[in-house]
PDB file of C-alpha atoms in Angstrom:
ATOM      1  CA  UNK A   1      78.201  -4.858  65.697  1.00  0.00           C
ATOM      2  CA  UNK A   2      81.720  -6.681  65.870  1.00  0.00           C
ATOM      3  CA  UNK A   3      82.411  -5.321  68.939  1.00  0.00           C
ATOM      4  CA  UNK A   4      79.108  -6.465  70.233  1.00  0.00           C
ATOM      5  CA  UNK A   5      79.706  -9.771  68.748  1.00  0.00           C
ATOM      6  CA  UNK A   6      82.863 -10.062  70.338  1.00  0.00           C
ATOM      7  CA  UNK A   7      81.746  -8.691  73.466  1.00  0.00           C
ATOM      8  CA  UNK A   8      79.724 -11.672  73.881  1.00  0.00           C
ATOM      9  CA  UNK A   9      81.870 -14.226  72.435  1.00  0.00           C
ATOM     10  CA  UNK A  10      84.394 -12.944  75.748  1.00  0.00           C
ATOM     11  CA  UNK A  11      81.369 -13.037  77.758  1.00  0.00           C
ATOM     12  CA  UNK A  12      80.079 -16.461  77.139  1.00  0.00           C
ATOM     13  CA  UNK A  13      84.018 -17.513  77.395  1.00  0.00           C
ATOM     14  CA  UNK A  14      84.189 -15.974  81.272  1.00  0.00           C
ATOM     15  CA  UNK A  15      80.297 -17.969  81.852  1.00  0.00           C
ATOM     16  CA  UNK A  16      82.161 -21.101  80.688  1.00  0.00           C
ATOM     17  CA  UNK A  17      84.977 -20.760  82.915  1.00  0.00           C
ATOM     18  CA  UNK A  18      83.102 -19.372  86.051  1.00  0.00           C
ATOM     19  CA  UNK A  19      81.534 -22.787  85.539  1.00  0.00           C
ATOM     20  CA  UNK A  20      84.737 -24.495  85.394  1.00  0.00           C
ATOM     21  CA  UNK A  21      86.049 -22.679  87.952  1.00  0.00           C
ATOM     22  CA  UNK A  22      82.847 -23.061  90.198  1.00  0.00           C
ATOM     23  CA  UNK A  23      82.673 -27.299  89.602  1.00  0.00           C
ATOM     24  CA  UNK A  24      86.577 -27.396  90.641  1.00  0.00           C
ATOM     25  CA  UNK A  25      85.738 -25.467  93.806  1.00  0.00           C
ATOM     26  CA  UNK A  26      83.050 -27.632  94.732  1.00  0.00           C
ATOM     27  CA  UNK A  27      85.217 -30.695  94.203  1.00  0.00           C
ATOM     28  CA  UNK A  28      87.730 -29.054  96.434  1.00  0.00           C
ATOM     29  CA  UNK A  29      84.850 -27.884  99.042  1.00  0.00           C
ATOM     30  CA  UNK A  30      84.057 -31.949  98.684  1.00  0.00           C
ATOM     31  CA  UNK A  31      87.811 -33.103  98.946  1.00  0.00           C
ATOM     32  CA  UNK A  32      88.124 -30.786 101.753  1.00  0.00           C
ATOM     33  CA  UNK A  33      85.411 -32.135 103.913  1.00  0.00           C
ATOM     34  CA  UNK A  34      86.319 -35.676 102.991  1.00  0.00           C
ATOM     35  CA  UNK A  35      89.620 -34.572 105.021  1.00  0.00           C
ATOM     36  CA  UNK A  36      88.589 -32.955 107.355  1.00  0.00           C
ATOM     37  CA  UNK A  37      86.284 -36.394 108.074  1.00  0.00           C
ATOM     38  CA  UNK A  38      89.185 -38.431 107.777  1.00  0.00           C
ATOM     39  CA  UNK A  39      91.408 -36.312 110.416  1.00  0.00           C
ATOM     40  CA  UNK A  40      88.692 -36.627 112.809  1.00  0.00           C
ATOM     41  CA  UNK A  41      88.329 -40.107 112.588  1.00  0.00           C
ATOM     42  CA  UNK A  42      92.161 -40.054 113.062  1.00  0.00           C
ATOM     43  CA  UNK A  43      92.264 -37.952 116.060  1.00  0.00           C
ATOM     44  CA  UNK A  44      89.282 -40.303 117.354  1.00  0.00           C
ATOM     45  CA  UNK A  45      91.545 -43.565 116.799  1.00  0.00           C
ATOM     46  CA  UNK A  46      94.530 -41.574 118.280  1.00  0.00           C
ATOM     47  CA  UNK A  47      92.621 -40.805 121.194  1.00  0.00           C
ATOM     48  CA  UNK A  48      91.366 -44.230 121.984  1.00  0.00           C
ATOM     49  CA  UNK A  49      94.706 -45.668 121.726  1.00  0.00           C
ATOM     50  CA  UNK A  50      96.421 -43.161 123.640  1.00  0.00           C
ATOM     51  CA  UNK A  51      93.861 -44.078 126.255  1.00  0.00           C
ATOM     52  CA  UNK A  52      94.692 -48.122 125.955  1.00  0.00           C
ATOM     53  CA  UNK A  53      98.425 -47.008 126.010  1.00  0.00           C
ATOM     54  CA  UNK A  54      97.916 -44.761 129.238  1.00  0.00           C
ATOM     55  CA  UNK A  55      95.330 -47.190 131.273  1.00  0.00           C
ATOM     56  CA  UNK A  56      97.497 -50.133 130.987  1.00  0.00           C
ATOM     57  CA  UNK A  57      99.788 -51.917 133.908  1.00  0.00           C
ATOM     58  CA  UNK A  58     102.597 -52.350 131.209  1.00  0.00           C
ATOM     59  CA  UNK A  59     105.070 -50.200 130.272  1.00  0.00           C
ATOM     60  CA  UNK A  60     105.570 -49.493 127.033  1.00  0.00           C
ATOM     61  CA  UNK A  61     108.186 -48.081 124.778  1.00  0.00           C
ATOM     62  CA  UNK A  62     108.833 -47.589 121.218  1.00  0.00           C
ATOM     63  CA  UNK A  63     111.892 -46.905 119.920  1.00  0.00           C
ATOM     64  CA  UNK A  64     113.303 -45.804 116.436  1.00  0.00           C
ATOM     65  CA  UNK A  65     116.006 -48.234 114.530  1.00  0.00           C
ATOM     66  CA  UNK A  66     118.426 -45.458 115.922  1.00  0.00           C
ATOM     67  CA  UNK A  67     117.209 -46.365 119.417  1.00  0.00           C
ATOM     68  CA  UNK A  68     115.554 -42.837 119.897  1.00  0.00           C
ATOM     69  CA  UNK A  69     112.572 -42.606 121.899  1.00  0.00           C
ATOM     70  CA  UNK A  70     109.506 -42.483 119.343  1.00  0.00           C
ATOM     71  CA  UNK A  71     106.236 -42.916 122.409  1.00  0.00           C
ATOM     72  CA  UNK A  72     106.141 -44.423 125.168  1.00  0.00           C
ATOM     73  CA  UNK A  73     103.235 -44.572 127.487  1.00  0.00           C
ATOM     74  CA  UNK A  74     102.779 -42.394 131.098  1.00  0.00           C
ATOM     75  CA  UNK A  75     103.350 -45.648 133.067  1.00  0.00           C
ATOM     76  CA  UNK A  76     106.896 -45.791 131.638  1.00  0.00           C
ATOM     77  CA  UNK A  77     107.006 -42.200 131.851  1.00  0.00           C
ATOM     78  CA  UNK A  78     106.188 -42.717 136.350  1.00  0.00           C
ATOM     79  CA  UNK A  79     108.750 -45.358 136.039  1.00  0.00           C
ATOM     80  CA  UNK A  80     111.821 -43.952 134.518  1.00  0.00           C
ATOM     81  CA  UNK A  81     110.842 -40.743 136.947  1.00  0.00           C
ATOM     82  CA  UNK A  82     110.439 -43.065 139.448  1.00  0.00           C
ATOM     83  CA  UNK A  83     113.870 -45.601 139.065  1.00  0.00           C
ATOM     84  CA  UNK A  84     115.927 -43.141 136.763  1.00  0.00           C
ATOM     85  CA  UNK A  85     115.174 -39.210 138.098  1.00  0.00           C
ATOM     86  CA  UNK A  86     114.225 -38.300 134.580  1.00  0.00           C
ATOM     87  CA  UNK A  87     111.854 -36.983 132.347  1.00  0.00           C
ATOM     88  CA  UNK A  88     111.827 -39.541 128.706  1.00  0.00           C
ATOM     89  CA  UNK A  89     111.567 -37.147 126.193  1.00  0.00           C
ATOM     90  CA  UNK A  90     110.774 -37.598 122.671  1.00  0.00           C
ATOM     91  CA  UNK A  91     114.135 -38.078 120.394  1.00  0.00           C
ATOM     92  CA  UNK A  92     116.457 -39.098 122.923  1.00  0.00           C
ATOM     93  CA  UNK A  93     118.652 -41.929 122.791  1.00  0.00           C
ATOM     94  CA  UNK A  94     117.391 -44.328 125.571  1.00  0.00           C
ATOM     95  CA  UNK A  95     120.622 -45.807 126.606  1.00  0.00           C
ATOM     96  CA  UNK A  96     120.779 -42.832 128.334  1.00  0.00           C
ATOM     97  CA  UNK A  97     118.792 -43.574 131.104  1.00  0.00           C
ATOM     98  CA  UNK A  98     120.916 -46.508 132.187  1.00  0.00           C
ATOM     99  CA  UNK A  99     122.465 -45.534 135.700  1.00  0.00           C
ATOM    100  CA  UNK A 100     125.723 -47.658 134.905  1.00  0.00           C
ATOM    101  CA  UNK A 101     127.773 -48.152 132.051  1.00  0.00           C
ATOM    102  CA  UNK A 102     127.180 -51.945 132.022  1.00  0.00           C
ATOM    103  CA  UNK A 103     123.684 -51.115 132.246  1.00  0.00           C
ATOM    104  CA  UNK A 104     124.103 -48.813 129.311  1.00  0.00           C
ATOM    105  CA  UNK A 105     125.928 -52.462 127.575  1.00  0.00           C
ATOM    106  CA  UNK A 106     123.440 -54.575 128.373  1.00  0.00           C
ATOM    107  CA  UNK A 107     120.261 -52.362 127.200  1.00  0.00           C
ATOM    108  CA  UNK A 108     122.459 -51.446 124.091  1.00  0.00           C
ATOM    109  CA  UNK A 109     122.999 -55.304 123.410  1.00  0.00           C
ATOM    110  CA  UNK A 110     119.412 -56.250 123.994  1.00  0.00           C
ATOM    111  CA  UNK A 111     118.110 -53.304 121.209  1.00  0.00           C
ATOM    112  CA  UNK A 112     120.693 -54.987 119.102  1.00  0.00           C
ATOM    113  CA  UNK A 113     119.287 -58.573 119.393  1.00  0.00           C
ATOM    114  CA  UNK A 114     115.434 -56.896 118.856  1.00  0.00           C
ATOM    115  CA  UNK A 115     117.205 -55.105 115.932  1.00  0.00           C
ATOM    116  CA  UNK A 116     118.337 -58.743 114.609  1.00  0.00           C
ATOM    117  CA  UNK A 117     114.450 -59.898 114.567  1.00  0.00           C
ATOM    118  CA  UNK A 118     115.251 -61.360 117.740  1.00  0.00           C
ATOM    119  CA  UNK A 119     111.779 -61.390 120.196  1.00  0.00           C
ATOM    120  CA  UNK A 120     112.606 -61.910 123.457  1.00  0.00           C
ATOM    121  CA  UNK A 121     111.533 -62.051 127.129  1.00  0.00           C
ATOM    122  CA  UNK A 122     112.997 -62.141 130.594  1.00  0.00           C
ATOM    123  CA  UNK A 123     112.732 -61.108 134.056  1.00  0.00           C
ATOM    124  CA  UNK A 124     114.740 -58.593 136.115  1.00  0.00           C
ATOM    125  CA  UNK A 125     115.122 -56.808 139.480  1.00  0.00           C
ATOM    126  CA  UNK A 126     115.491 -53.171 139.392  1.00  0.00           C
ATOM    127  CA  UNK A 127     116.858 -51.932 142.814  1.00  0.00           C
ATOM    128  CA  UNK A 128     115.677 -48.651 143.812  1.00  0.00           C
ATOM    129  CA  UNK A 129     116.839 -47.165 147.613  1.00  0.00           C
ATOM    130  CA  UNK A 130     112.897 -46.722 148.643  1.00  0.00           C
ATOM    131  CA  UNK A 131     112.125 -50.434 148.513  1.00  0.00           C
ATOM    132  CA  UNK A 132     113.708 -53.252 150.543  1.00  0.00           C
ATOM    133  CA  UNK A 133     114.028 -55.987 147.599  1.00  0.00           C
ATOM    134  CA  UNK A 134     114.533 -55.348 144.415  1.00  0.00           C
ATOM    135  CA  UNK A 135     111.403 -54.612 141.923  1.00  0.00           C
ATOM    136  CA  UNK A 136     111.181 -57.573 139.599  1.00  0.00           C
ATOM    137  CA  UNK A 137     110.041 -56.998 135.817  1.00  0.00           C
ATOM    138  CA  UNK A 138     109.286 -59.059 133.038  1.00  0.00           C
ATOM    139  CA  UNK A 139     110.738 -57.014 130.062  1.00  0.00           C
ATOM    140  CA  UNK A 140     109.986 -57.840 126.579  1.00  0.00           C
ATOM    141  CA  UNK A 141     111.657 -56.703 123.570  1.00  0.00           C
ATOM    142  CA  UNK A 142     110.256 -56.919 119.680  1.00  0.00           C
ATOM    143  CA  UNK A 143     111.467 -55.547 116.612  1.00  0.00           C
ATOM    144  CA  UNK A 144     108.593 -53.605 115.411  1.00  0.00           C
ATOM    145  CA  UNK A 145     107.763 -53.845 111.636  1.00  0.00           C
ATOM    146  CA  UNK A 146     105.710 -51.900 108.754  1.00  0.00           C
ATOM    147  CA  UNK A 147     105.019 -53.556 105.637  1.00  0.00           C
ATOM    148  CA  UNK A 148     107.548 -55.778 106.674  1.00  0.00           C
ATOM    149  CA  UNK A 149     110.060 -53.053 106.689  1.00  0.00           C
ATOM    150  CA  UNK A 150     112.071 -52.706 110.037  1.00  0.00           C
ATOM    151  CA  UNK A 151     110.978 -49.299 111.752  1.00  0.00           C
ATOM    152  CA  UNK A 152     112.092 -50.001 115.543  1.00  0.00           C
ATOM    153  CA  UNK A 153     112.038 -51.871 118.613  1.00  0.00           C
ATOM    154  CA  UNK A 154     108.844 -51.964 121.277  1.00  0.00           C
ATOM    155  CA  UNK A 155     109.651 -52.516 124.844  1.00  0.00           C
ATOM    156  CA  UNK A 156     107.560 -53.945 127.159  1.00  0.00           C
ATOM    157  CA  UNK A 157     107.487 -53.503 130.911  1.00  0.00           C
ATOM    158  CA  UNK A 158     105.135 -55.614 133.516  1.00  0.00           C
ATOM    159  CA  UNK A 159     105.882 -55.241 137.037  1.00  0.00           C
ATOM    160  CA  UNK A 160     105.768 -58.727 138.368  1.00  0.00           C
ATOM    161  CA  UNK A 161     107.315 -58.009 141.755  1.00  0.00           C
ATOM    162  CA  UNK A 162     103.971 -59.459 143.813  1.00  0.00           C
ATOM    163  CA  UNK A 163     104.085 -62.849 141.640  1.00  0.00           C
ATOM    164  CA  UNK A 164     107.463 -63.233 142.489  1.00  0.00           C
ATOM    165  CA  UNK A 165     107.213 -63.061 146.398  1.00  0.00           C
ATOM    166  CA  UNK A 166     104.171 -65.401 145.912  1.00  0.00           C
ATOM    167  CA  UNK A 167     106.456 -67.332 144.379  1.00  0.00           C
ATOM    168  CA  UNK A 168     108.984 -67.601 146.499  1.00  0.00           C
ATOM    169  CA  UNK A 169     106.785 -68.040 149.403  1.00  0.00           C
ATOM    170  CA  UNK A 170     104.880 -71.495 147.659  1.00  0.00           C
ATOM    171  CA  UNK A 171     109.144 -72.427 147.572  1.00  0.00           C
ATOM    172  CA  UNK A 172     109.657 -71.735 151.352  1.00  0.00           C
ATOM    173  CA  UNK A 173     106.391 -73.226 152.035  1.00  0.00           C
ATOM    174  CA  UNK A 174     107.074 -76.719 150.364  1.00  0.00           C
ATOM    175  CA  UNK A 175     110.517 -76.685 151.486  1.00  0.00           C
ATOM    176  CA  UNK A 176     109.254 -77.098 155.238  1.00  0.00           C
TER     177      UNK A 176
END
């Protein structure tokens, strides 16, 4: 009778903690859906950025406080094919892709000044054989916070080439 007693002392023990054990996994089966929710969501957002990112006229680059290459959009991914004869790729340093060594100085100094807290913008003509003139940017460079912690440096890229032959053709025109 002590071993029956016993028996079902154990018994009712196990029930307990099957019911433990069963409430746990159903907060986990809960948790886990919650997730899996969440990462879609995610994915969703990612998706519909990426798109923003990749249907824009702008260039745009983000780089690391180390000046590595953390995203950067296909249109500056055609461009740097286009003017550089590379591929970006994630990680790299991108005073790389300068052509020159002064070029190399002058992006180097400008990721400096962005570093500083320094936003700034200006124009410049990229030369490339295949075109005539020069191809005239406005470039834009801001340091890029989170939480108001420093994380990098976004670049900005418009090609502005058309508004400045406009341009210059209202000058030519009103100088005659």
């Amino acid at each position: 009778q002590e071993k029956v007693l016993e028996t079902k002392r154990a018994y009712q023990q196990l029930q307990l903690i099957n019911e433990q054990v069963s409430e746990q996994n159903e907060k986990l089966r809960l948790q886990n859906d919650s997730i899996l929710n969440l990462f879609q969501e995610l994915k969703n957002h990612k998706n519909q950025l990426k798109a923003i990112f990749d249907n824009t006229r702008h260039s745009i680059i983000l780089l690391d406080v180390d000046g590595k290459l953390l995203f950067f959009n296909d249109i500056a991914k055609q461009n740097t094919q286009f003017f550089y004869k590379r591929e970006l790729e994630y990680g790299e340093v991108f005073t790389t892709y300068a052509r020159t060594k002064e070029e190399q100085v002058r992006l180097a100094d400008r990721f400096e000044r962005a570093l500083l807290g320094e936003s700034f913008v200006f124009d410049e003509d990229i030369f490339h054989e295949q075109f005539e003139n020069s191809v005239w940017f406005r470039i834009e460079y801001d340091p890029v916070y989170e939480e108001e912690r420093l994380i990098g440096v976004a670049i900005l890229m418009t090609d502005i080439s058309a508004m400045k032959r406009a341009t210059k053709r209202i000058e030519n025109q009103n100088q005659t």
